[in-house]
Short mmCIF file of C-alpha atoms and ligand atoms in Angstrom, two decimals:
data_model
loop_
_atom_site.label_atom_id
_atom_site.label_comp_id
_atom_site.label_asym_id
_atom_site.label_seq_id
_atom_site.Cartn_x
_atom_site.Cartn_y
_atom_site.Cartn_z
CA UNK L 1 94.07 255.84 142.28
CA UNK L 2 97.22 257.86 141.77
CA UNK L 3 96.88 261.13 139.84
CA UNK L 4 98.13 261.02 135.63
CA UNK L 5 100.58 263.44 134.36
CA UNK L 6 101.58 261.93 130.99
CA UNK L 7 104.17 259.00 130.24
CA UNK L 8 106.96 260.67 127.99
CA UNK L 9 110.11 259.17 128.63
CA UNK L 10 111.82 260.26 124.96
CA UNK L 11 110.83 263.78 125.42
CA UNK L 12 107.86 262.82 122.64
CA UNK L 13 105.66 265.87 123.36
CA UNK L 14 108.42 267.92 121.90
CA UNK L 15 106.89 265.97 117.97
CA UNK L 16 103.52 267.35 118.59
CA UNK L 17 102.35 270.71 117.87
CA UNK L 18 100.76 273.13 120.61
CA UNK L 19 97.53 271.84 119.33
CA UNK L 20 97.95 268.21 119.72
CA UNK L 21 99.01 268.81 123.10
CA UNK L 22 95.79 270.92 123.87
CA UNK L 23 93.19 268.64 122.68
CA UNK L 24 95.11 265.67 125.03
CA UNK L 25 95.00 267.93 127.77
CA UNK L 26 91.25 268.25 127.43
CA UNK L 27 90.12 265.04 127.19
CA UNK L 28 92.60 264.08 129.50
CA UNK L 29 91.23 266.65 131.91
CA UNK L 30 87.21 265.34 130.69
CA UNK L 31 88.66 262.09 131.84
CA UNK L 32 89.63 263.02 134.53
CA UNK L 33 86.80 264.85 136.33
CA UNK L 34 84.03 262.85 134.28
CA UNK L 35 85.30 259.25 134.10
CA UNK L 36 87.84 258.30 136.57
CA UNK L 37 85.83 259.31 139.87
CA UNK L 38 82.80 256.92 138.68
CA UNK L 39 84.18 254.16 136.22
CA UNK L 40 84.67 251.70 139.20
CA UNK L 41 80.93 251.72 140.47
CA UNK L 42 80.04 251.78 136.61
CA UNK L 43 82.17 249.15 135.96
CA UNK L 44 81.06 246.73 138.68
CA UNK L 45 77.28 247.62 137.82
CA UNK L 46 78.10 246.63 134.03
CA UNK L 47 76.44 250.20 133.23
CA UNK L 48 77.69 252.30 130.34
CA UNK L 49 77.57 256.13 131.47
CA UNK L 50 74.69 257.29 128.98
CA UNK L 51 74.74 260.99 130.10
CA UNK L 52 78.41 261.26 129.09
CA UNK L 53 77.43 260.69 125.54
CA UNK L 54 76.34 264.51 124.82
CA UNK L 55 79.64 265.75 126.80
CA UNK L 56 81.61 263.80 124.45
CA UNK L 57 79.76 265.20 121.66
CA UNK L 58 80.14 268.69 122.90
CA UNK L 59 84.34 268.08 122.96
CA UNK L 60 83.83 266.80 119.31
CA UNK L 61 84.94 263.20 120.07
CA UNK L 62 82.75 261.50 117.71
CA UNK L 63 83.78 261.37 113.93
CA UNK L 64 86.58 264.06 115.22
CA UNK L 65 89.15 263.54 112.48
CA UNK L 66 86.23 263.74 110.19
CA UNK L 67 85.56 267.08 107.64
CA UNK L 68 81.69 268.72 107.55
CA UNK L 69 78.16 268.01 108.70
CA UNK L 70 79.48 269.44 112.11
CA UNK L 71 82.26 267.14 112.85
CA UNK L 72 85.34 268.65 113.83
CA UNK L 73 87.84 268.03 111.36
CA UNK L 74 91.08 267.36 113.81
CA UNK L 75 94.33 265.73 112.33
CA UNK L 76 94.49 262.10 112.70
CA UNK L 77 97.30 262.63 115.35
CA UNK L 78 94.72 264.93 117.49
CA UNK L 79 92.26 262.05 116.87
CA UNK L 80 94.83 259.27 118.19
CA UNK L 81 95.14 261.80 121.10
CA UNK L 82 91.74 261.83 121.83
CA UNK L 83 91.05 257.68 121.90
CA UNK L 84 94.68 257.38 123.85
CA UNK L 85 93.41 259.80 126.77
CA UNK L 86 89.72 258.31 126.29
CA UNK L 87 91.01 254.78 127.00
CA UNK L 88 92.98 255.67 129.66
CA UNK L 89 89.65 256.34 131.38
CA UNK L 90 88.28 252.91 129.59
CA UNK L 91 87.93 251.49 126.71
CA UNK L 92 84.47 250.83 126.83
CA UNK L 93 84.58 254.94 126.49
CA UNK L 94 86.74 254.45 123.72
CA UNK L 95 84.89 251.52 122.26
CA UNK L 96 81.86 253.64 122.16
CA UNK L 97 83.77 256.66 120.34
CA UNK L 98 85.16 254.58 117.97
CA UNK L 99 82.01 252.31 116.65
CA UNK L 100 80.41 255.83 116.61
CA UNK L 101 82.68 257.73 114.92
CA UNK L 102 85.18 255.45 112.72
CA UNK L 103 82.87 252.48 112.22
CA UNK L 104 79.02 254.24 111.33
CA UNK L 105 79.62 257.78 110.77
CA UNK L 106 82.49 257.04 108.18
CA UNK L 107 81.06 254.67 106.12
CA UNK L 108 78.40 257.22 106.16
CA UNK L 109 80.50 260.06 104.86
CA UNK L 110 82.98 257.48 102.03
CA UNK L 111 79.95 255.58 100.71
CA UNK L 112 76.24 257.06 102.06
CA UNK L 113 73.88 259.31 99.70
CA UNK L 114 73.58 263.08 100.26
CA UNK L 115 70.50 262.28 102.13
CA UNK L 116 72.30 259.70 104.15
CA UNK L 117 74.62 262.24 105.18
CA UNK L 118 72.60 264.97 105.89
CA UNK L 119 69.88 262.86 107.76
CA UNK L 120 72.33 261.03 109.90
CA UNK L 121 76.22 262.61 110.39
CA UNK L 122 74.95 265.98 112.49
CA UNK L 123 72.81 264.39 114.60
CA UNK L 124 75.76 261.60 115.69
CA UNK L 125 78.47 264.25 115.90
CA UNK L 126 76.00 265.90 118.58
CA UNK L 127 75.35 262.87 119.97
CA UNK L 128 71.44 262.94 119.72
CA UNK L 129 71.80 259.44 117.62
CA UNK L 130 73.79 256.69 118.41
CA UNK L 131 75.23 254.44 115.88
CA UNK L 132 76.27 250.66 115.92
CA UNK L 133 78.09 247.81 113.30
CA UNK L 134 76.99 244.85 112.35
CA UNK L 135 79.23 242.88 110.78
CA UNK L 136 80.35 239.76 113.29
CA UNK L 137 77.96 236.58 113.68
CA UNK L 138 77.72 234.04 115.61
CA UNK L 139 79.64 231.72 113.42
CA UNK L 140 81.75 234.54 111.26
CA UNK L 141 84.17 236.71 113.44
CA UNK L 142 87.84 236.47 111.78
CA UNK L 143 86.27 235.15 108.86
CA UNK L 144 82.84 238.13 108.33
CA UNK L 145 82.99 237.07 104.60
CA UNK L 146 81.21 233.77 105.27
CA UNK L 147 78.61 236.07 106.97
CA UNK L 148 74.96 234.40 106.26
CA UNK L 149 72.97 237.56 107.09
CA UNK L 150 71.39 238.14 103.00
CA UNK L 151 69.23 241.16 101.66
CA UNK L 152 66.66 240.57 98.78
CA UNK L 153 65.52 243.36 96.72
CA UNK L 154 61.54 243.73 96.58
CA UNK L 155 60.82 246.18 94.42
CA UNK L 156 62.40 249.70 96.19
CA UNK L 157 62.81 247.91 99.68
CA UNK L 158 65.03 245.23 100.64
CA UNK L 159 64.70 241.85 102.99
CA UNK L 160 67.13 241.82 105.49
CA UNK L 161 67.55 238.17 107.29
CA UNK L 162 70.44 237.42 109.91
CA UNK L 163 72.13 237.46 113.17
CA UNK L 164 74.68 240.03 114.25
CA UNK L 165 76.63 239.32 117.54
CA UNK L 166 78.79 241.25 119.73
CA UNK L 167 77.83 244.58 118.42
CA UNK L 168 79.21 247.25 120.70
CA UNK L 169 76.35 250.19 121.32
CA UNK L 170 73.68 247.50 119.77
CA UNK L 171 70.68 247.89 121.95
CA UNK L 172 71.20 251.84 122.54
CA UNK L 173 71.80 252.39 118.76
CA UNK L 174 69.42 254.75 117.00
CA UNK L 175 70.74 253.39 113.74
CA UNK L 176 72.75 249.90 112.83
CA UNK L 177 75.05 249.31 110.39
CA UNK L 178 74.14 245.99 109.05
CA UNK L 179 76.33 244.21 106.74
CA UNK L 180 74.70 241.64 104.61
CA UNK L 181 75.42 239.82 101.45
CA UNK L 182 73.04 240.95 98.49
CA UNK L 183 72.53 239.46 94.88
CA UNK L 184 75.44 242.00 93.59
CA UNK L 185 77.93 241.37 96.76
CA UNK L 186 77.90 242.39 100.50
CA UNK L 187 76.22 245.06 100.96
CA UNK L 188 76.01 247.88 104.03
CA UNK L 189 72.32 249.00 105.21
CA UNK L 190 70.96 251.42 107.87
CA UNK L 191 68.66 249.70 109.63
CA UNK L 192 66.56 252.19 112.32
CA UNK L 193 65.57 251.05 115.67
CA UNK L 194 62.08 249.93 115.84
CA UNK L 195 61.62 248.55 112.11
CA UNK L 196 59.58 245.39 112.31
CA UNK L 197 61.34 242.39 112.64
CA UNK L 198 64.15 244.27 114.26
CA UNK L 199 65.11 243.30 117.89
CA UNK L 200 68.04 243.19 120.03
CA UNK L 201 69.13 242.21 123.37
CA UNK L 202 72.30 242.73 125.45
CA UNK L 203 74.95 240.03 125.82
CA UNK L 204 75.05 239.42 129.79
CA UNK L 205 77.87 238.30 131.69
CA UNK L 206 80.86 239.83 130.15
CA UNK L 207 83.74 239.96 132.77
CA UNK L 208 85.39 242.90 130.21
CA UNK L 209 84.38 246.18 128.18
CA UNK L 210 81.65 245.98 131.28
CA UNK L 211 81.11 249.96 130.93
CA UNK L 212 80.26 249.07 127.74
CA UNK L 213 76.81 247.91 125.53
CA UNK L 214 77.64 244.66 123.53
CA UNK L 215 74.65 242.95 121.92
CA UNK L 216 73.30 240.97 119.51
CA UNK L 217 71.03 242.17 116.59
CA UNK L 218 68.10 240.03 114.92
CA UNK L 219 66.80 240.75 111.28
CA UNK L 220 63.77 238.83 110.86
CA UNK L 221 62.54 239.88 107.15
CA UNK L 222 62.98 243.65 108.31
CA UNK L 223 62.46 245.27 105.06
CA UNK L 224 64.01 248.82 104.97
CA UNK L 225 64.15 251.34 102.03
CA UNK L 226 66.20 250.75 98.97
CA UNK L 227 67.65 254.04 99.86
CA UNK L 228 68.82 252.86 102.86
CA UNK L 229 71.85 251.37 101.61
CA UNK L 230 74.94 252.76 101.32
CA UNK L 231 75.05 253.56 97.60
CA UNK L 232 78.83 253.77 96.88
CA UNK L 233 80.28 250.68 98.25
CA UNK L 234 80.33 247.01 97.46
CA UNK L 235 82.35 243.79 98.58
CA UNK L 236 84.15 243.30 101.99
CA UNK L 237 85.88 246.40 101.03
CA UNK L 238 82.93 248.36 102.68
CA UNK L 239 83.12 247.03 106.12
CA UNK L 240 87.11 246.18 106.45
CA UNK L 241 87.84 249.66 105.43
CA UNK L 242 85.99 250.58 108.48
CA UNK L 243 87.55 248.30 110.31
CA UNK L 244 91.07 250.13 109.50
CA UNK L 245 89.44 253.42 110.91
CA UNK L 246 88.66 252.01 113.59
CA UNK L 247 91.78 250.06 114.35
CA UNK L 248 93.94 252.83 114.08
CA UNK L 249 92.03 254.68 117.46
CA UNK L 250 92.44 251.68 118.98
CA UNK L 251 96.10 251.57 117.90
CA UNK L 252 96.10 254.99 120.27
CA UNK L 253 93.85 254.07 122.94
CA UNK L 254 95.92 251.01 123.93
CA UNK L 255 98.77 253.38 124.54
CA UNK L 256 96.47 254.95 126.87
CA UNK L 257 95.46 251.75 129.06
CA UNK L 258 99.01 251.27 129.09
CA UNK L 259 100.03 254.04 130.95
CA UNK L 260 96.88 253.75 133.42
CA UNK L 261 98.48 250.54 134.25
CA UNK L 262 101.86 251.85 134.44
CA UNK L 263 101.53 254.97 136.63
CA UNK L 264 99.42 253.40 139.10
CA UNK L 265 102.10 250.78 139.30
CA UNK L 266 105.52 253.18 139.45
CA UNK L 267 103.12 255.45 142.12
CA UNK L 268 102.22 252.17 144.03
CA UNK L 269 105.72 250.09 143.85
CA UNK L 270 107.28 253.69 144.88
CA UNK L 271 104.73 254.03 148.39
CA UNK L 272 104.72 250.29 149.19
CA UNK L 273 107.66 249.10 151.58
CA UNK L 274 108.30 245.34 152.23
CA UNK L 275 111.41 244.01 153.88
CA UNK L 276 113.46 246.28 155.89
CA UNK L 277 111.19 249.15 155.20
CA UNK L 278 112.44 249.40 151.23
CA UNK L 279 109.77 250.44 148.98
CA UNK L 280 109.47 247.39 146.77
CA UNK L 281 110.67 250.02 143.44
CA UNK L 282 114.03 249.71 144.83
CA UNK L 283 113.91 245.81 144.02
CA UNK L 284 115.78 244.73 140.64
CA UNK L 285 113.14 242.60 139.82
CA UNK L 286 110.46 245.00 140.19
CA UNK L 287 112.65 247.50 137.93
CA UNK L 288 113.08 245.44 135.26
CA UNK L 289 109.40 245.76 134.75
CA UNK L 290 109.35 249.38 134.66
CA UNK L 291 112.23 248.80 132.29
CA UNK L 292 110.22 247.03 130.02
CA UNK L 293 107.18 249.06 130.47
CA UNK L 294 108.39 251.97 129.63
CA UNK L 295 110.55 251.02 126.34
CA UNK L 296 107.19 249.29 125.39
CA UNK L 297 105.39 252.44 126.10
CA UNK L 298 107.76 254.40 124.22
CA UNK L 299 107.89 252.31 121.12
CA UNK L 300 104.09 252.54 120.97
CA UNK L 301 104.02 256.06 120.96
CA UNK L 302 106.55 256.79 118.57
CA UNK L 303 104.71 253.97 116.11
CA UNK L 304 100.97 255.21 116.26
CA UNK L 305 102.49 258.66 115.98
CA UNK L 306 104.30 257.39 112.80
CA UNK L 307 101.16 255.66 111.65
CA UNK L 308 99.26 259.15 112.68
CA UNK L 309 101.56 261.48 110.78
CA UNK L 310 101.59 258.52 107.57
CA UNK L 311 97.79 258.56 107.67
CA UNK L 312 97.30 262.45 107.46
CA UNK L 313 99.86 262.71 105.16
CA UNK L 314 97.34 260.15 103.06
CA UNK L 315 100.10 257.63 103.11
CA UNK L 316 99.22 254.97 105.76
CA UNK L 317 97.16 251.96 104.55
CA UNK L 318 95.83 248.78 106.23
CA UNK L 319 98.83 247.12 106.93
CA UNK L 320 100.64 249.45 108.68
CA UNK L 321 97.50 250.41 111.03
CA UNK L 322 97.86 246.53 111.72
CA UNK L 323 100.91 246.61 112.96
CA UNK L 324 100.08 249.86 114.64
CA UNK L 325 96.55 247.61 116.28
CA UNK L 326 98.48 244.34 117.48
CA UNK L 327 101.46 245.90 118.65
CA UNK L 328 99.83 248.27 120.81
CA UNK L 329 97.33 246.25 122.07
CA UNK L 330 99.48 243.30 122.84
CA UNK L 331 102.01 245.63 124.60
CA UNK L 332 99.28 247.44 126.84
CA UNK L 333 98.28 243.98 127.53
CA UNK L 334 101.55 242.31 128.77
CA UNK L 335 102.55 245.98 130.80
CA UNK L 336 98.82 245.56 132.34
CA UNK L 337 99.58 241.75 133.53
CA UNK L 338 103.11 242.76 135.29
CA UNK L 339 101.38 246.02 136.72
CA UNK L 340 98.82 243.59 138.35
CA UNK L 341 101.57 241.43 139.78
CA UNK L 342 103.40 244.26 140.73
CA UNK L 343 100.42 245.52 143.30
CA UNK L 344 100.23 242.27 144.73
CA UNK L 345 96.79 241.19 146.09
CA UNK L 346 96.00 244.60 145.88
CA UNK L 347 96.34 244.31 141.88
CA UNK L 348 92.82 242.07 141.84
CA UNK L 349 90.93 244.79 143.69
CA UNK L 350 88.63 247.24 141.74
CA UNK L 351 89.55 250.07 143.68
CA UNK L 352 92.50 250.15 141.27
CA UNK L 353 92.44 249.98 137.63
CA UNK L 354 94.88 247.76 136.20
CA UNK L 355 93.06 244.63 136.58
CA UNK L 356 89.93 246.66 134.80
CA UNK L 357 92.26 247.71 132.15
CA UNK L 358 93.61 244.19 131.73
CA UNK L 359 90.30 242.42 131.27
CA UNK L 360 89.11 245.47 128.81
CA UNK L 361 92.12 244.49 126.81
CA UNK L 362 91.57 240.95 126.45
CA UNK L 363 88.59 241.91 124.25
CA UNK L 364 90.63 244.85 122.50
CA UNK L 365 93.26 241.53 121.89
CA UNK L 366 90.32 240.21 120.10
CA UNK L 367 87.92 242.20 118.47
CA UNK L 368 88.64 244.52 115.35
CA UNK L 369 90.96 241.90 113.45
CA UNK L 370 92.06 239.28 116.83
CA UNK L 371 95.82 239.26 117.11
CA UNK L 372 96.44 236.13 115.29
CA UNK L 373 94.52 237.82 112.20
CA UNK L 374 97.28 241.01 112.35
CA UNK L 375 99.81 238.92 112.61
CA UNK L 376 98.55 237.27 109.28
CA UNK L 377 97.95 240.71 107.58
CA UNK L 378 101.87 241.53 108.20
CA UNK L 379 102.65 238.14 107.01
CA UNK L 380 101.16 238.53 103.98
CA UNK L 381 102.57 242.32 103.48
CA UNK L 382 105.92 241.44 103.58
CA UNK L 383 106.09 237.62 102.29
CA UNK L 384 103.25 238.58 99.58
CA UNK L 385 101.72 235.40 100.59
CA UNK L 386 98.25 235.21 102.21
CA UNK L 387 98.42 232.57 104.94
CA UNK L 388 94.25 232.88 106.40
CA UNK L 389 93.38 229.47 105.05
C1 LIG M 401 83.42 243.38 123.60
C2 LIG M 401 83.36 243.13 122.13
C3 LIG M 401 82.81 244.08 121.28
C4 LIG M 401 82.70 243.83 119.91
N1 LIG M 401 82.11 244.77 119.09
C5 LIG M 401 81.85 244.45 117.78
C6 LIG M 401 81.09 245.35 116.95
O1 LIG M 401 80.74 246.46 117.36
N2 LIG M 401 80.76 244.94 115.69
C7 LIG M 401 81.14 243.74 115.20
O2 LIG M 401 80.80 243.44 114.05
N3 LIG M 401 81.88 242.87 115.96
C8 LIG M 401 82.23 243.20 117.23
N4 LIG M 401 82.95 242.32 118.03
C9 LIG M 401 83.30 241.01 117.49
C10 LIG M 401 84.78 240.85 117.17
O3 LIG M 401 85.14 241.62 116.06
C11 LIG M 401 85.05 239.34 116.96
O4 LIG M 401 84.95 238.74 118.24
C12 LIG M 401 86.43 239.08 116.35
O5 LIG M 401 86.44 239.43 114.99
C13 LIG M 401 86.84 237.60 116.48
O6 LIG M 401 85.83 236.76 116.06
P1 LIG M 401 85.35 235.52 116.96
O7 LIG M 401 85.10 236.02 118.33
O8 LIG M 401 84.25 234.86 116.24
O9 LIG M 401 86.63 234.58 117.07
P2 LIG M 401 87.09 233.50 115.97
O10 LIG M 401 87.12 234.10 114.62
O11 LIG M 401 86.31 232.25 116.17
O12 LIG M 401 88.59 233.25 116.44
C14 LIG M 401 88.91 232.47 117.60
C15 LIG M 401 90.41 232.28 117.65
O13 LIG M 401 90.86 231.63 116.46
C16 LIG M 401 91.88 232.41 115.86
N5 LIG M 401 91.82 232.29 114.40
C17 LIG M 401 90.75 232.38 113.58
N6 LIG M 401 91.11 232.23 112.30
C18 LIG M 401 92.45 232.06 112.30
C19 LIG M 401 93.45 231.87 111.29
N7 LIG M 401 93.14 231.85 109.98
N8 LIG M 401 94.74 231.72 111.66
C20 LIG M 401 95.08 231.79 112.98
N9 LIG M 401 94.20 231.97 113.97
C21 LIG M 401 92.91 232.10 113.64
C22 LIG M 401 91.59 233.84 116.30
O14 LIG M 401 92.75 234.65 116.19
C23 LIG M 401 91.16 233.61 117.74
O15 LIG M 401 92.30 233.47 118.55
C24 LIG M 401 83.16 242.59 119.39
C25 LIG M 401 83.75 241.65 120.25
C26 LIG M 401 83.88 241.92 121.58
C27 LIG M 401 84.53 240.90 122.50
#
């Protein structure tokens, strides 16, 4: 693998502060010593690095653009930074951050009790619990309002009954999420590992996110506290604003596959020499990728910084981190493809990462809102006309 030193063709790094750059240059250095040396054994042996979870805690990754109970209370831009330089490790790194951080511990922090809070957001900022969200099942993924999963109040407990599937972190979790339709509307409860009638088992198989835990969750009349649910949130609005948290890291971290892809192909395409001894970058066809790769790359940047600068501003709302999600992702995507083709046979083998990065993004393509559902969100934001069903 050829060494990183930043994609910035617009002279971009001149919009961030000092700061911003600082926090990018440590994770990308974390990334660098800690993740890109191992991820292709862990990646072939479909094994998530557990003893990187406490590093990452120590850097402040989880719940960073978070305030209090020991998270670290970055900018939303420093927070992009971190899941763009994360996922240019892996995304199954980033995945992990991200369900942690923008899809348990805020929901924890909007719309859990004091005693939610305190019992739960310290210990995941330092990484001694790990969280996960259940929301998608097996038949409601674009659709999670159809979701079957149902709680029952009994007196101050509640009867949880349902099936969660591909839950990133599900079978490592200390604590999940679980989304489930109640008598007064869907409803978000923490259900702990080990409560009766809760089980869950890993989804095998997976040809992406393979550095990463996806499972499915079982609630067979797991009865939890009444206190266990999230007290200040009711309706879809509960999970989907999580899902906007969490979109807009991955908004960032596909910017970071994306260069992966593109370095190791402008390093590669610049060494390799095929007819007449002319390294293949001196090709017009092979140029005209770059071309595109890098105007892609540069009009990703400049839109999740946008979307960044929007969001701390407390301007951006869902629809622009949607644009912010399926560009990006679809970009990194394409640029991932032509860096494969551009390393020839080479481009299948694991001892490079692009065609790692390009199967991790075909699930990024998909989960957190699939492309097709994005592309719906901005039609409806601009015609005023929702077009799901
Ligand atoms: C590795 C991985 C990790 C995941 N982690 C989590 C997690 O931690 N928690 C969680 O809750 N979920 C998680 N998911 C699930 C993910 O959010 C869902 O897969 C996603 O929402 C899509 O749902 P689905 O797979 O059921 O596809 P479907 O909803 O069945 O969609 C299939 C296809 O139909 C298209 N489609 C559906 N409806 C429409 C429409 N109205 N118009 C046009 N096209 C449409 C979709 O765009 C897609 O192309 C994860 C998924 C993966 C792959």
């Amino acid at each position: 693998m050829f060494p990183f030193r930043g994609v910035d063709y617009m002279e971009i790094d001149g919009l961030f502060s000092d700061q911003e750059k600082l926090v990018r240059q440590t994770v990308r250095e974390f990334v660098d010593k800690e993740v890109i040396p191992h991820i292709e054994e862990w990646y072939r042996d479909g094994k998530f690095p557990m003893h990187l979870v406490s590093q990452m805690a120590e850097l402040g990754f989880y719940g960073a653009n978070m305030q209090g109970y020991g998270c670290a209370g970055m900018s939303n831009v420093e927070y992009g930074l971190i899941m763009q330089e994360l996922e240019r490790g892996d995304s199954g790194l980033r995945s992990f951050a991200s369900a942690q951080g923008a899809l348990v511990m805020y929901p924890i922090k909007e719309y859990g009790s004091e005693e939610q809070k305190q019992r739960w957001l310290p210990a995941m900022a330092q990484g001694k619990a790990i969280g996960c969200f259940g929301l998608t099942e097996p038949d409601f993924g674009s659709n999670p309002a159809g979701m079957r999963a149902r709680a029952k109040k009994d007196g101050d407990q509640y009867i949880l009954n349902g099936e969660k599937t591909w839950i990133t972190s599900g079978t490592i979790a200390d604590v999940a999420l679980v989304w489930a339709r109640a008598e007064d509307g869907v409803r978000g409860f923490l259900v702990e590992r080990g409560t009766p009638g809760f089980t869950s088992k890993d989804i095998k198989g997976k040809m992406s996110l393979r550095a990463s835990v996806t499972s499915s969750l079982s609630l067979q009349d797991v009865r939890v506290p009444a206190s266990n649910m999230l007290p200040n949130v009711r309706g879809m609005k509960g999970p989907l604003s999580c899902l906007t948290q969490a979109r807009y890291g991955i908004g960032w971290g596909a910017i970071g596959a994306a260069m992966a892809c593109y370095n190791e192909a402008l390093e590669y395409a610049k060494t390799r020499t095929q007819f007449d001894d002319k390294p293949i970058a001196s090709h017009q066809l092979v140029q005209a990728k770059f071309a595109e790769m890098i105007t892609e790359i540069t009009k990703a940047q400049l839109l999740a910084l946008q979307v960044g600068r929007l969001k701390d501003q407390g301007w951006a709302d869902f629809a622009h981190v949607s644009m912010l999600k399926r560009n990006n992702v679809k970009i990194a995507l394409d640029i991932a493809r032509a860096a494969r083709d551009i390393l020839g046979a080479n481009g299948v083998a694991d001892e490079y990462p692009i065609f790692r990065h390009m199967c991790n993004l075909e699930s990024v393509f998909t989960y957190e809102g699939t492309h097709n559902i994005h592309t719906l969100i901005i039609g409806e934001r601009v015609t005023g006309i929702p077009a799901y069903k």
